[in-house]
Short mmCIF file of N, CA and C in Angstrom, two decimals:
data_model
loop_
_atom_site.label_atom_id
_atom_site.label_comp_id
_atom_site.label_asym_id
_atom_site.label_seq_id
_atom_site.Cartn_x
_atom_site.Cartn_y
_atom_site.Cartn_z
N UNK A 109 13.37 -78.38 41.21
CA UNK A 109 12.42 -77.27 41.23
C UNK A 109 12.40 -76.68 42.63
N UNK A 110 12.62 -75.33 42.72
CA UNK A 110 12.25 -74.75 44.02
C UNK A 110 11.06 -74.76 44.71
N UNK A 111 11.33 -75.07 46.11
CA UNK A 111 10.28 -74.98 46.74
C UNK A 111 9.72 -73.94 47.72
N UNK A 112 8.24 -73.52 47.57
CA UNK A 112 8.13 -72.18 48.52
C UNK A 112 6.38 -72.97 49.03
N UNK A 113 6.78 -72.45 50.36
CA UNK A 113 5.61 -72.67 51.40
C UNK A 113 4.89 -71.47 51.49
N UNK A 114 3.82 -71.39 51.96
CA UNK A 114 2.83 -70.34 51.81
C UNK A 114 2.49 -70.51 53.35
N UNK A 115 2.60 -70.40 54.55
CA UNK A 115 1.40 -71.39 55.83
C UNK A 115 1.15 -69.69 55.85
N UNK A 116 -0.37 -70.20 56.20
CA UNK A 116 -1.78 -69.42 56.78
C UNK A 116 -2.48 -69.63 58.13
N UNK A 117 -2.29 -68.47 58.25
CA UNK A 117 -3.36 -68.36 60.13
C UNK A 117 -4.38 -68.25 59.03
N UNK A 118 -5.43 -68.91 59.56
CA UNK A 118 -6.98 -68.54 58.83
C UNK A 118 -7.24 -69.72 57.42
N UNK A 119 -8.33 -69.76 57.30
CA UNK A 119 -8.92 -70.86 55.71
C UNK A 119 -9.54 -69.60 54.99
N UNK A 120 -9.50 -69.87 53.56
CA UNK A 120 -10.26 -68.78 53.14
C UNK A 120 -11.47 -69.58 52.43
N UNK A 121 -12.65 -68.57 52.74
CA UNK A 121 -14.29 -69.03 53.17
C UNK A 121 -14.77 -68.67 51.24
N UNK A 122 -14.45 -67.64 51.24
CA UNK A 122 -14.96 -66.91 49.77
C UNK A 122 -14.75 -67.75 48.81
N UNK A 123 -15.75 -67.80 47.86
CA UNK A 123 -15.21 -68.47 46.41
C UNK A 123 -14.48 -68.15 45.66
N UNK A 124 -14.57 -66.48 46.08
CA UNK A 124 -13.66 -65.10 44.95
C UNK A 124 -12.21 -65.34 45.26
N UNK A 125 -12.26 -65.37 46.56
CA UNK A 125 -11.20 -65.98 46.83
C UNK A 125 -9.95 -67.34 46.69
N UNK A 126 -11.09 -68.19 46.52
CA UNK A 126 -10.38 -69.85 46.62
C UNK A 126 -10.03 -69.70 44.60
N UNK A 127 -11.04 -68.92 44.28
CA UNK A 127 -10.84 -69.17 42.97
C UNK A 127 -9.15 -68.52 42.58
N UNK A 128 -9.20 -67.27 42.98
CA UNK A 128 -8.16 -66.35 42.71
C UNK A 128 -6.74 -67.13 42.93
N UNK A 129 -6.72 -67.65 43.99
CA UNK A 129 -5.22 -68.42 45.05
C UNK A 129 -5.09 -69.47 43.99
N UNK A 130 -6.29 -70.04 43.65
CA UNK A 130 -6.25 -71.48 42.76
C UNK A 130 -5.56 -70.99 41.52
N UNK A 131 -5.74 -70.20 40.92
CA UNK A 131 -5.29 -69.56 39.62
C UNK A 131 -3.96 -68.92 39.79
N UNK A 132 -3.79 -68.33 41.08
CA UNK A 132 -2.21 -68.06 40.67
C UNK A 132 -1.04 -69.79 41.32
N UNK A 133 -2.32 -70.54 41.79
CA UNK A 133 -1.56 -71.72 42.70
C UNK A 133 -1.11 -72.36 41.07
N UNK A 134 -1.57 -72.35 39.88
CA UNK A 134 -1.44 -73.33 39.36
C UNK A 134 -0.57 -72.49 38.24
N UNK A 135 -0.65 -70.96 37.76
CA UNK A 135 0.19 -70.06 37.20
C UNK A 135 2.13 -70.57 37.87
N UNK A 136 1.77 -70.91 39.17
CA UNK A 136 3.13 -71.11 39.85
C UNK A 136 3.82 -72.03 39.67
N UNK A 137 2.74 -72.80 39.07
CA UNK A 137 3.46 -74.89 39.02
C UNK A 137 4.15 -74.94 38.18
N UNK A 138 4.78 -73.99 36.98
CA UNK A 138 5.49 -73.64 36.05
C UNK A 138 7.02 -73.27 36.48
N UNK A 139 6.85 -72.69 37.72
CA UNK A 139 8.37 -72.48 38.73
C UNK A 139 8.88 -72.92 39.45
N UNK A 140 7.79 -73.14 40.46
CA UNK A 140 8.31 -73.67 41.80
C UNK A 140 6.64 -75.25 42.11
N UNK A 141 7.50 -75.71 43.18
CA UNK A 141 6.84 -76.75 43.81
C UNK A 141 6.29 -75.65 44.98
N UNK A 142 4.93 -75.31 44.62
CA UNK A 142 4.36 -74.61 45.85
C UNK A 142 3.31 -75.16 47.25
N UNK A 143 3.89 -75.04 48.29
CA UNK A 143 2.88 -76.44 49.16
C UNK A 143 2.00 -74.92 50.13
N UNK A 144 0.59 -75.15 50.42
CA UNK A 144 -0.04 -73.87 51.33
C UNK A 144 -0.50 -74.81 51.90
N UNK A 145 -0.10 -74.62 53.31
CA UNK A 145 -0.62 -75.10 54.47
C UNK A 145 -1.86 -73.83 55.38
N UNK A 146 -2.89 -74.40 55.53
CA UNK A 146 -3.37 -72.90 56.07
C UNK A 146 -3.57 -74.14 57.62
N UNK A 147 -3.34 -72.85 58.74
CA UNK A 147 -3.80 -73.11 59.76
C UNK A 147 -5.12 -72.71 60.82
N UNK A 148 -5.22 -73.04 61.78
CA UNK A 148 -6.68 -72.74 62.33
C UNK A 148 -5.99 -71.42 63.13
N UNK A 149 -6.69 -69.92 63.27
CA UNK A 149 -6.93 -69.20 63.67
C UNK A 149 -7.65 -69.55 65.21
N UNK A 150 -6.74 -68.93 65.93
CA UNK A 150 -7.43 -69.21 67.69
C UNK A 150 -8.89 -68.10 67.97
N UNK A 151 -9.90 -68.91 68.04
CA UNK A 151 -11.47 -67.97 68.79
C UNK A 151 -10.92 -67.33 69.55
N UNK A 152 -11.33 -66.01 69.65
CA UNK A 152 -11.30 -65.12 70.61
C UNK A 152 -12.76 -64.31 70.63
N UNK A 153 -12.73 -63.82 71.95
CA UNK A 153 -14.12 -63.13 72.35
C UNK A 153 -14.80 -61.46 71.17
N UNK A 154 -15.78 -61.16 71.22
CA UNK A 154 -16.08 -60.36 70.65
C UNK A 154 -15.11 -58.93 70.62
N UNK A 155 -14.59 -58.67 71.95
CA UNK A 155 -13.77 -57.81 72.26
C UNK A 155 -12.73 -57.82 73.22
N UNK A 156 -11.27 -58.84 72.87
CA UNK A 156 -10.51 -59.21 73.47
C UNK A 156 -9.44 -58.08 73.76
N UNK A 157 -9.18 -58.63 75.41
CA UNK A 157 -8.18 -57.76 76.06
C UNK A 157 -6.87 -57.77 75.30
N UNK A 158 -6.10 -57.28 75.12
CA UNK A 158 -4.38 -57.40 74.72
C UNK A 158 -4.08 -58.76 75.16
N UNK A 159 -3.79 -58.93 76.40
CA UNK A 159 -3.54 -59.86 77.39
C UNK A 159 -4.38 -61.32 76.38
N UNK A 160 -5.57 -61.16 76.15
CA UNK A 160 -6.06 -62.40 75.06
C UNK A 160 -5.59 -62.03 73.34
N UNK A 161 -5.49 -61.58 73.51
CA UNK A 161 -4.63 -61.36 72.13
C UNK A 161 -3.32 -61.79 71.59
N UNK A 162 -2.76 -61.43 72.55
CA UNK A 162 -1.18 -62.07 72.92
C UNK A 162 -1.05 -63.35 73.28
N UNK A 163 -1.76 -63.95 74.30
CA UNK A 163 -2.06 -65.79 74.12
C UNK A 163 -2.11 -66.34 72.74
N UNK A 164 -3.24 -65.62 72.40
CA UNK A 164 -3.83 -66.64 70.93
C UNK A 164 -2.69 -66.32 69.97
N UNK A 165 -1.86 -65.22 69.76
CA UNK A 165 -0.78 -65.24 68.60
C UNK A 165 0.09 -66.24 69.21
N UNK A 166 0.65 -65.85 70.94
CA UNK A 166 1.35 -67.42 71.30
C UNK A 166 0.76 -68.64 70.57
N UNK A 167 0.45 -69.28 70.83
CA UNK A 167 -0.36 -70.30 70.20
C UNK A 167 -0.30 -70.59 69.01
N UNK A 168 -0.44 -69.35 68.49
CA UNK A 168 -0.39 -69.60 67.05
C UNK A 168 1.24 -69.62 66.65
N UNK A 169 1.77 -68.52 66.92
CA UNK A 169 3.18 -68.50 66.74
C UNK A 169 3.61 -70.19 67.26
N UNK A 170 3.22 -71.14 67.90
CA UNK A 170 3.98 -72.12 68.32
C UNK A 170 3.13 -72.94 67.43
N UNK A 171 2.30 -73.31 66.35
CA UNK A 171 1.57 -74.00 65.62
C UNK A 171 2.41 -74.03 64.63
N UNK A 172 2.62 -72.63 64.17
CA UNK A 172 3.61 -72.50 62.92
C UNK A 172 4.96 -73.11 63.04
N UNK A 173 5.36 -72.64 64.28
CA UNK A 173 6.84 -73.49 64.52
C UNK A 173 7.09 -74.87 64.30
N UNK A 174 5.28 -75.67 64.86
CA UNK A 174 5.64 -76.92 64.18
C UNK A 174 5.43 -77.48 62.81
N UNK A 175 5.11 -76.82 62.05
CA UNK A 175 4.32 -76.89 60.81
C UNK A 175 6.15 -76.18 59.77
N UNK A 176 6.75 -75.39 60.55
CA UNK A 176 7.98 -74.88 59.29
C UNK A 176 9.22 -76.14 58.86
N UNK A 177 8.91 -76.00 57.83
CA UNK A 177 10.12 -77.59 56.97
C UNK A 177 11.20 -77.25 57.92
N UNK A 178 12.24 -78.42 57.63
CA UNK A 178 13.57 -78.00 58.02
C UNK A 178 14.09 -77.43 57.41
N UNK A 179 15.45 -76.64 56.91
CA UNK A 179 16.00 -75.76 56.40
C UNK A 179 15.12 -74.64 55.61
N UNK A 180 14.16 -74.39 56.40
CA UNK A 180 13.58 -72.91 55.73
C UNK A 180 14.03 -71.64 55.95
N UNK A 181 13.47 -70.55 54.82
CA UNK A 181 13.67 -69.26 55.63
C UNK A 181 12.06 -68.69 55.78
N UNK A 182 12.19 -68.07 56.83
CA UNK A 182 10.77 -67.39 56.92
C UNK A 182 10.82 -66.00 56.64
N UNK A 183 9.69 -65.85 55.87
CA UNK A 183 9.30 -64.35 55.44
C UNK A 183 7.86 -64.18 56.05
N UNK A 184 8.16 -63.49 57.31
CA UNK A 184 6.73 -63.12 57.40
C UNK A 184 6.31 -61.97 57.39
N UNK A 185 4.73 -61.79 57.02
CA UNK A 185 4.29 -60.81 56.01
C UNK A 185 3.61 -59.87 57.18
N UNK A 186 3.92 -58.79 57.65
CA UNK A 186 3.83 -58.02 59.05
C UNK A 186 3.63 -56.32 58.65
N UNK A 187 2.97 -55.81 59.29
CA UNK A 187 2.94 -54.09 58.71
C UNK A 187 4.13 -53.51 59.04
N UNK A 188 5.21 -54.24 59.73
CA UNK A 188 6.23 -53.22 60.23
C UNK A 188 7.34 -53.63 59.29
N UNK A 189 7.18 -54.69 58.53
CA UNK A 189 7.89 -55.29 57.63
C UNK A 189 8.68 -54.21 56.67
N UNK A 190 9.53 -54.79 56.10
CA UNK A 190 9.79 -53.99 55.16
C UNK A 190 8.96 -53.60 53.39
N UNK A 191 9.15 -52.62 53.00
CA UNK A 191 8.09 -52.40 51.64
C UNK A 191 8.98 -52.52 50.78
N UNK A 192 9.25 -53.30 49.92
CA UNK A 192 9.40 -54.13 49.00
C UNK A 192 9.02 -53.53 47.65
N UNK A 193 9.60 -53.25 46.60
CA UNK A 193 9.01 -53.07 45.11
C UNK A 193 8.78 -54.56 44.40
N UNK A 194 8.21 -54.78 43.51
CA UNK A 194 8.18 -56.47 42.55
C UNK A 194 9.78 -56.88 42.42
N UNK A 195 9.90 -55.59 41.65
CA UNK A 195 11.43 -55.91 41.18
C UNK A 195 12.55 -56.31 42.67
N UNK A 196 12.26 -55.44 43.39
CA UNK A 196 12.64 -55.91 44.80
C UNK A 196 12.71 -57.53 45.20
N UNK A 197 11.69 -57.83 45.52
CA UNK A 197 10.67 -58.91 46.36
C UNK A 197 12.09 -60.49 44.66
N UNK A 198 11.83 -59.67 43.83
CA UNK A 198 12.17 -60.87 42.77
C UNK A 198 13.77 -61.36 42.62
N UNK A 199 14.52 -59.82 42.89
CA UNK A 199 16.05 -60.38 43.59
C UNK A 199 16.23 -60.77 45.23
N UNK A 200 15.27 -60.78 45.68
CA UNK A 200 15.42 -61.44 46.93
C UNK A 200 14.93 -62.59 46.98
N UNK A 201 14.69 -63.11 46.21
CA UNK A 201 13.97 -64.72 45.85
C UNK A 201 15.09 -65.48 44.76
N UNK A 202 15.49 -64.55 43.62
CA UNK A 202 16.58 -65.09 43.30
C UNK A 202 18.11 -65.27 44.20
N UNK A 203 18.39 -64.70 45.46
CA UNK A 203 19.26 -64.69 45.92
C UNK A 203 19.48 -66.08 46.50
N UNK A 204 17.92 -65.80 46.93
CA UNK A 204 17.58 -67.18 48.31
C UNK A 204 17.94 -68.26 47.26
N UNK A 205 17.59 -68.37 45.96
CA UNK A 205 17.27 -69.50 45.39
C UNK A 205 18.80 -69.90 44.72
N UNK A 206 19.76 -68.97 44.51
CA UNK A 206 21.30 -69.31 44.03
C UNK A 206 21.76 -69.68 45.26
N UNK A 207 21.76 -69.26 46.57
CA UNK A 207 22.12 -69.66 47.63
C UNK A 207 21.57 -71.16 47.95
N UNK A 208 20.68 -71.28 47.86
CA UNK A 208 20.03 -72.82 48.08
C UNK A 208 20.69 -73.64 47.13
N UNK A 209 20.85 -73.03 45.71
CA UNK A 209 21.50 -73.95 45.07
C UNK A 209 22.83 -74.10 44.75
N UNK A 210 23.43 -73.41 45.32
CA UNK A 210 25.22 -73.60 45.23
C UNK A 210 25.32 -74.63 46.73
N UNK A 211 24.69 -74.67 47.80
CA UNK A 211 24.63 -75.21 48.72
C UNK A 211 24.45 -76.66 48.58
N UNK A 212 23.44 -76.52 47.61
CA UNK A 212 23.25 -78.47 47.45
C UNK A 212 22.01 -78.82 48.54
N UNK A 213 21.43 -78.40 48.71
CA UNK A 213 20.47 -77.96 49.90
C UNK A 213 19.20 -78.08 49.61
N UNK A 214 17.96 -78.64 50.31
CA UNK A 214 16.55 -78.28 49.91
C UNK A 214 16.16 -77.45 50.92
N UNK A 215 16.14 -76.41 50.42
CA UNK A 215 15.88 -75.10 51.07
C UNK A 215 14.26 -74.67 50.59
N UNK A 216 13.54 -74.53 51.57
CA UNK A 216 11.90 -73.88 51.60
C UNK A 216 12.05 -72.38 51.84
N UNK A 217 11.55 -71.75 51.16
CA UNK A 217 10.92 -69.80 51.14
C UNK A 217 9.60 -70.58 51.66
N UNK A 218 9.53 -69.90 52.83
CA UNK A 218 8.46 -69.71 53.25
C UNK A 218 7.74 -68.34 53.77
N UNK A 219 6.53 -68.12 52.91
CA UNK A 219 5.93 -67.31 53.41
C UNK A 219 5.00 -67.51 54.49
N UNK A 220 4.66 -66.48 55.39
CA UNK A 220 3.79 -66.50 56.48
C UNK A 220 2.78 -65.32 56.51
N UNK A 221 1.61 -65.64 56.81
CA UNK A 221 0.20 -64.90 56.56
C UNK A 221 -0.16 -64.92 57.82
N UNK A 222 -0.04 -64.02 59.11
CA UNK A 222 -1.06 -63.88 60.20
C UNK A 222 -2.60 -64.28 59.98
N UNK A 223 -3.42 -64.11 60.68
CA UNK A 223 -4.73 -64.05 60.94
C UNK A 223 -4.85 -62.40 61.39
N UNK A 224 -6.56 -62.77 61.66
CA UNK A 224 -7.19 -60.99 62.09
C UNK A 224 -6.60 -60.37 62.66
N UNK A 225 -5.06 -60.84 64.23
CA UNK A 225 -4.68 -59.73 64.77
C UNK A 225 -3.10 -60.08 64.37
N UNK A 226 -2.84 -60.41 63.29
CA UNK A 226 -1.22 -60.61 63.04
C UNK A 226 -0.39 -61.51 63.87
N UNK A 227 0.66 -61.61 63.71
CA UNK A 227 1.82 -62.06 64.22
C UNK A 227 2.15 -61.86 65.64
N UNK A 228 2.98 -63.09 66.65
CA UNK A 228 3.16 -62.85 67.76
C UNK A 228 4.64 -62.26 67.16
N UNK A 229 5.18 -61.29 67.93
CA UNK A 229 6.36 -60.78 67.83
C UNK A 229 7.74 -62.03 68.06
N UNK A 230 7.51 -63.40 68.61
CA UNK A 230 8.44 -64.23 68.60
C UNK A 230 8.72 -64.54 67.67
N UNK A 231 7.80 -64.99 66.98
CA UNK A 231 7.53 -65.51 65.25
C UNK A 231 7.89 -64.43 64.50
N UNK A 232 7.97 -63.13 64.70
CA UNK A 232 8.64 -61.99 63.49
C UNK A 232 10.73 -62.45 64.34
N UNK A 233 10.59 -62.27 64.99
CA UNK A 233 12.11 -62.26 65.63
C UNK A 233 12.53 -63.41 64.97
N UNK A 234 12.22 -64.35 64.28
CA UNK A 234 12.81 -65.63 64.06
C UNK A 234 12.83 -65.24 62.81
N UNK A 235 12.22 -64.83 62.41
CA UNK A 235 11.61 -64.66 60.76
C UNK A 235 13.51 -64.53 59.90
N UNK A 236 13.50 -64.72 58.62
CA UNK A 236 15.09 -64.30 57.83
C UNK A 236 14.56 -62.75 57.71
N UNK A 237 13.10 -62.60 57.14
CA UNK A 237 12.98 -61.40 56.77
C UNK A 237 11.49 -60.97 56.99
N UNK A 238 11.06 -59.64 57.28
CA UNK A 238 9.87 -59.39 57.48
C UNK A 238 9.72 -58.49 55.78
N UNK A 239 8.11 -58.54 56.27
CA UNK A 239 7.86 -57.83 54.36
C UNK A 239 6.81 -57.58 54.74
N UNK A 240 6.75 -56.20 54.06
CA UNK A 240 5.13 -55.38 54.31
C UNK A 240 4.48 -55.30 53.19
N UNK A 241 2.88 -55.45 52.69
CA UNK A 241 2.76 -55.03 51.68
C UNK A 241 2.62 -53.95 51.25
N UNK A 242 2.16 -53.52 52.44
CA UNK A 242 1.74 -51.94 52.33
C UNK A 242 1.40 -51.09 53.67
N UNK A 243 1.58 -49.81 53.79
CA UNK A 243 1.14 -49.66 55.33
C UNK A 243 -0.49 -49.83 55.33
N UNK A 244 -0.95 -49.69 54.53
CA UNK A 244 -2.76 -49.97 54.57
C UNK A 244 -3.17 -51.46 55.09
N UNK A 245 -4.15 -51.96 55.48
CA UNK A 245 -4.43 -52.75 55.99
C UNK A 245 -5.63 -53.58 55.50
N UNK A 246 -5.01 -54.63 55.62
CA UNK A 246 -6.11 -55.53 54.22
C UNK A 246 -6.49 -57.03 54.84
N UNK A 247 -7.58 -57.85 54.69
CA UNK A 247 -7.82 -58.98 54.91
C UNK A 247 -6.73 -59.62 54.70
N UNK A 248 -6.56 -60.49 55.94
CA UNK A 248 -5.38 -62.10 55.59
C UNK A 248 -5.83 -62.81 54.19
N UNK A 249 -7.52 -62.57 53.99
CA UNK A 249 -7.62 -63.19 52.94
C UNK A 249 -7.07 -62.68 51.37
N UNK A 250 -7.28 -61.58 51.31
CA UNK A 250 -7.39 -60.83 50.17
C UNK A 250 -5.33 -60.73 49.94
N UNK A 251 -4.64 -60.59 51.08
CA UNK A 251 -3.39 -61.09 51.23
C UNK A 251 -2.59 -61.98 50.87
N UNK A 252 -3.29 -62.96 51.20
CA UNK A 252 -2.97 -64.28 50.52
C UNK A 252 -2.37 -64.07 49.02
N UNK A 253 -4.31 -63.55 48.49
CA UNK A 253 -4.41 -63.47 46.76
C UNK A 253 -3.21 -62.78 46.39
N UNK A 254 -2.63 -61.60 46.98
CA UNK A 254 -1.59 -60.68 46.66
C UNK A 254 -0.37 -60.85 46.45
N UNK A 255 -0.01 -61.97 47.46
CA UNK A 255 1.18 -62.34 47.67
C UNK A 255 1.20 -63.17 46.69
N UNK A 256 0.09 -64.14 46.13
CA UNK A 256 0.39 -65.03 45.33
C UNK A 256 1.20 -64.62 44.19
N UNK A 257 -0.11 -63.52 44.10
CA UNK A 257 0.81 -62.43 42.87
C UNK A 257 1.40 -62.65 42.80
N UNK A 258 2.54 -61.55 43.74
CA UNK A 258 3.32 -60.95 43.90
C UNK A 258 4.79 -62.20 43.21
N UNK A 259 4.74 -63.37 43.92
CA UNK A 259 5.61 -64.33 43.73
C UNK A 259 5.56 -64.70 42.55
N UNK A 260 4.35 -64.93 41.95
CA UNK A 260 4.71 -65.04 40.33
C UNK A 260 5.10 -64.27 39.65
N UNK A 261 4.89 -63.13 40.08
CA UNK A 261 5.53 -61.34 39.20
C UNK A 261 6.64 -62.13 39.68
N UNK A 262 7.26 -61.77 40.65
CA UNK A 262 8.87 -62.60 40.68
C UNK A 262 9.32 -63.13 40.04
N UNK A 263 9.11 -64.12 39.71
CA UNK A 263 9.47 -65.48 39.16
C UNK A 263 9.47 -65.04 37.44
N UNK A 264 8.69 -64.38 37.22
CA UNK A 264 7.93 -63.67 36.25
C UNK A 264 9.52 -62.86 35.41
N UNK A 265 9.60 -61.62 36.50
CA UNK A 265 10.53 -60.90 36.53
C UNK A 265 11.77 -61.63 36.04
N UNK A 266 12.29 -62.39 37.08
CA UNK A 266 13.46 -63.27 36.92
C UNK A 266 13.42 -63.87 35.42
N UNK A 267 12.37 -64.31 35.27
CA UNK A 267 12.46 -65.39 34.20
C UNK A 267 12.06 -64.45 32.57
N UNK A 268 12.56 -62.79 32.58
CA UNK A 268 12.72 -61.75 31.86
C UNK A 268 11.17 -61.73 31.11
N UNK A 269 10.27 -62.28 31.93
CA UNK A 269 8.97 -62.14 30.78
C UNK A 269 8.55 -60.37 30.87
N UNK A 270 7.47 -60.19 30.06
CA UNK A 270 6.95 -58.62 30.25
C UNK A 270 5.71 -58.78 31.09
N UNK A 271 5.42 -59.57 31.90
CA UNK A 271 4.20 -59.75 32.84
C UNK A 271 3.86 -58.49 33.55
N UNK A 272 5.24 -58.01 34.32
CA UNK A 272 4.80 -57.42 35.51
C UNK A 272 4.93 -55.63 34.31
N UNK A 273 5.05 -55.50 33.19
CA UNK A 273 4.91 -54.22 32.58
C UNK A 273 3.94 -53.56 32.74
#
């Protein structure tokens, strides 16, 4: 069974929330072995300089580094990313996933979720692929829920159901 990582800057607080992730977490257990690691988001002041802004994604960008499996690819989820259709997002998951498996390989898709001020730019430079959801701008939390989606429409897609119609 394929495996895909989810890691998170941020916990999500909402019930609307935990409920939503929970429901597509367990819609997923049908495809893949899905593991979400969420991580702690660095405090910053009410109104931080750039200069503190850029620390705390350091930081964070080097949390994630220790937290990514071995042989992963990273997709992290960034506004400058690329925009993606379902049908899109679902042959690029089947690619990863014939490639992993002609290889003989345990290969992790990993997705990556910033916190409130996104991604340090080291952590996009490493990334296999960046992915936008949209140019609009939306809670890490409500993100999460989306992406969950989004991966089961995939999987969805691939696996010729009429879900995503």
């Amino acid at each position: 069974m394929e495996r895909v990582v989810l890691l998170c800057v941020g916990k999500l607080k909402e019930r609307f929330y935990i409920d939503a992730a929970a429901e597509y977490t367990k819609r997923l257990s049908r495809f893949c072995k899905l593991e979400i690691i969420e991580l702690p988001e660095e405090r910053l002041p009410e109104n931080p300089s750039p200069a503190l802004i850029d620390a705390a994604l350091l930081k964070e960008a080097e949390t994630v580094r220790k937290k990514l499996p071995p042989s992963s690819r990273l997709v992290a989820l960034c506004v400058e990313g690329r925009l993606r259709s379902s049908e899109e997002l679902a042959k690029m998951m089947a690619a990863w996933s014939c490639g992993a498996a002609n290889h003989g390989l345990e290969k992790r898709l990993v997705f990556l979720i910033g916190g409130s001020f996104g991604l340090h730019e080291s952590i996009k430079a490493e990334a296999w692929t960046m992915l936008s959801m949209s140019p609009m701008t939306f809670p890490h939390h409500l993100a999460r829920v989306m992406l969950l989606e989004q991966i089961y429409r995939a999987y969805q897609i691939n696996a010729g159901s009429r879900y995503h119609k």
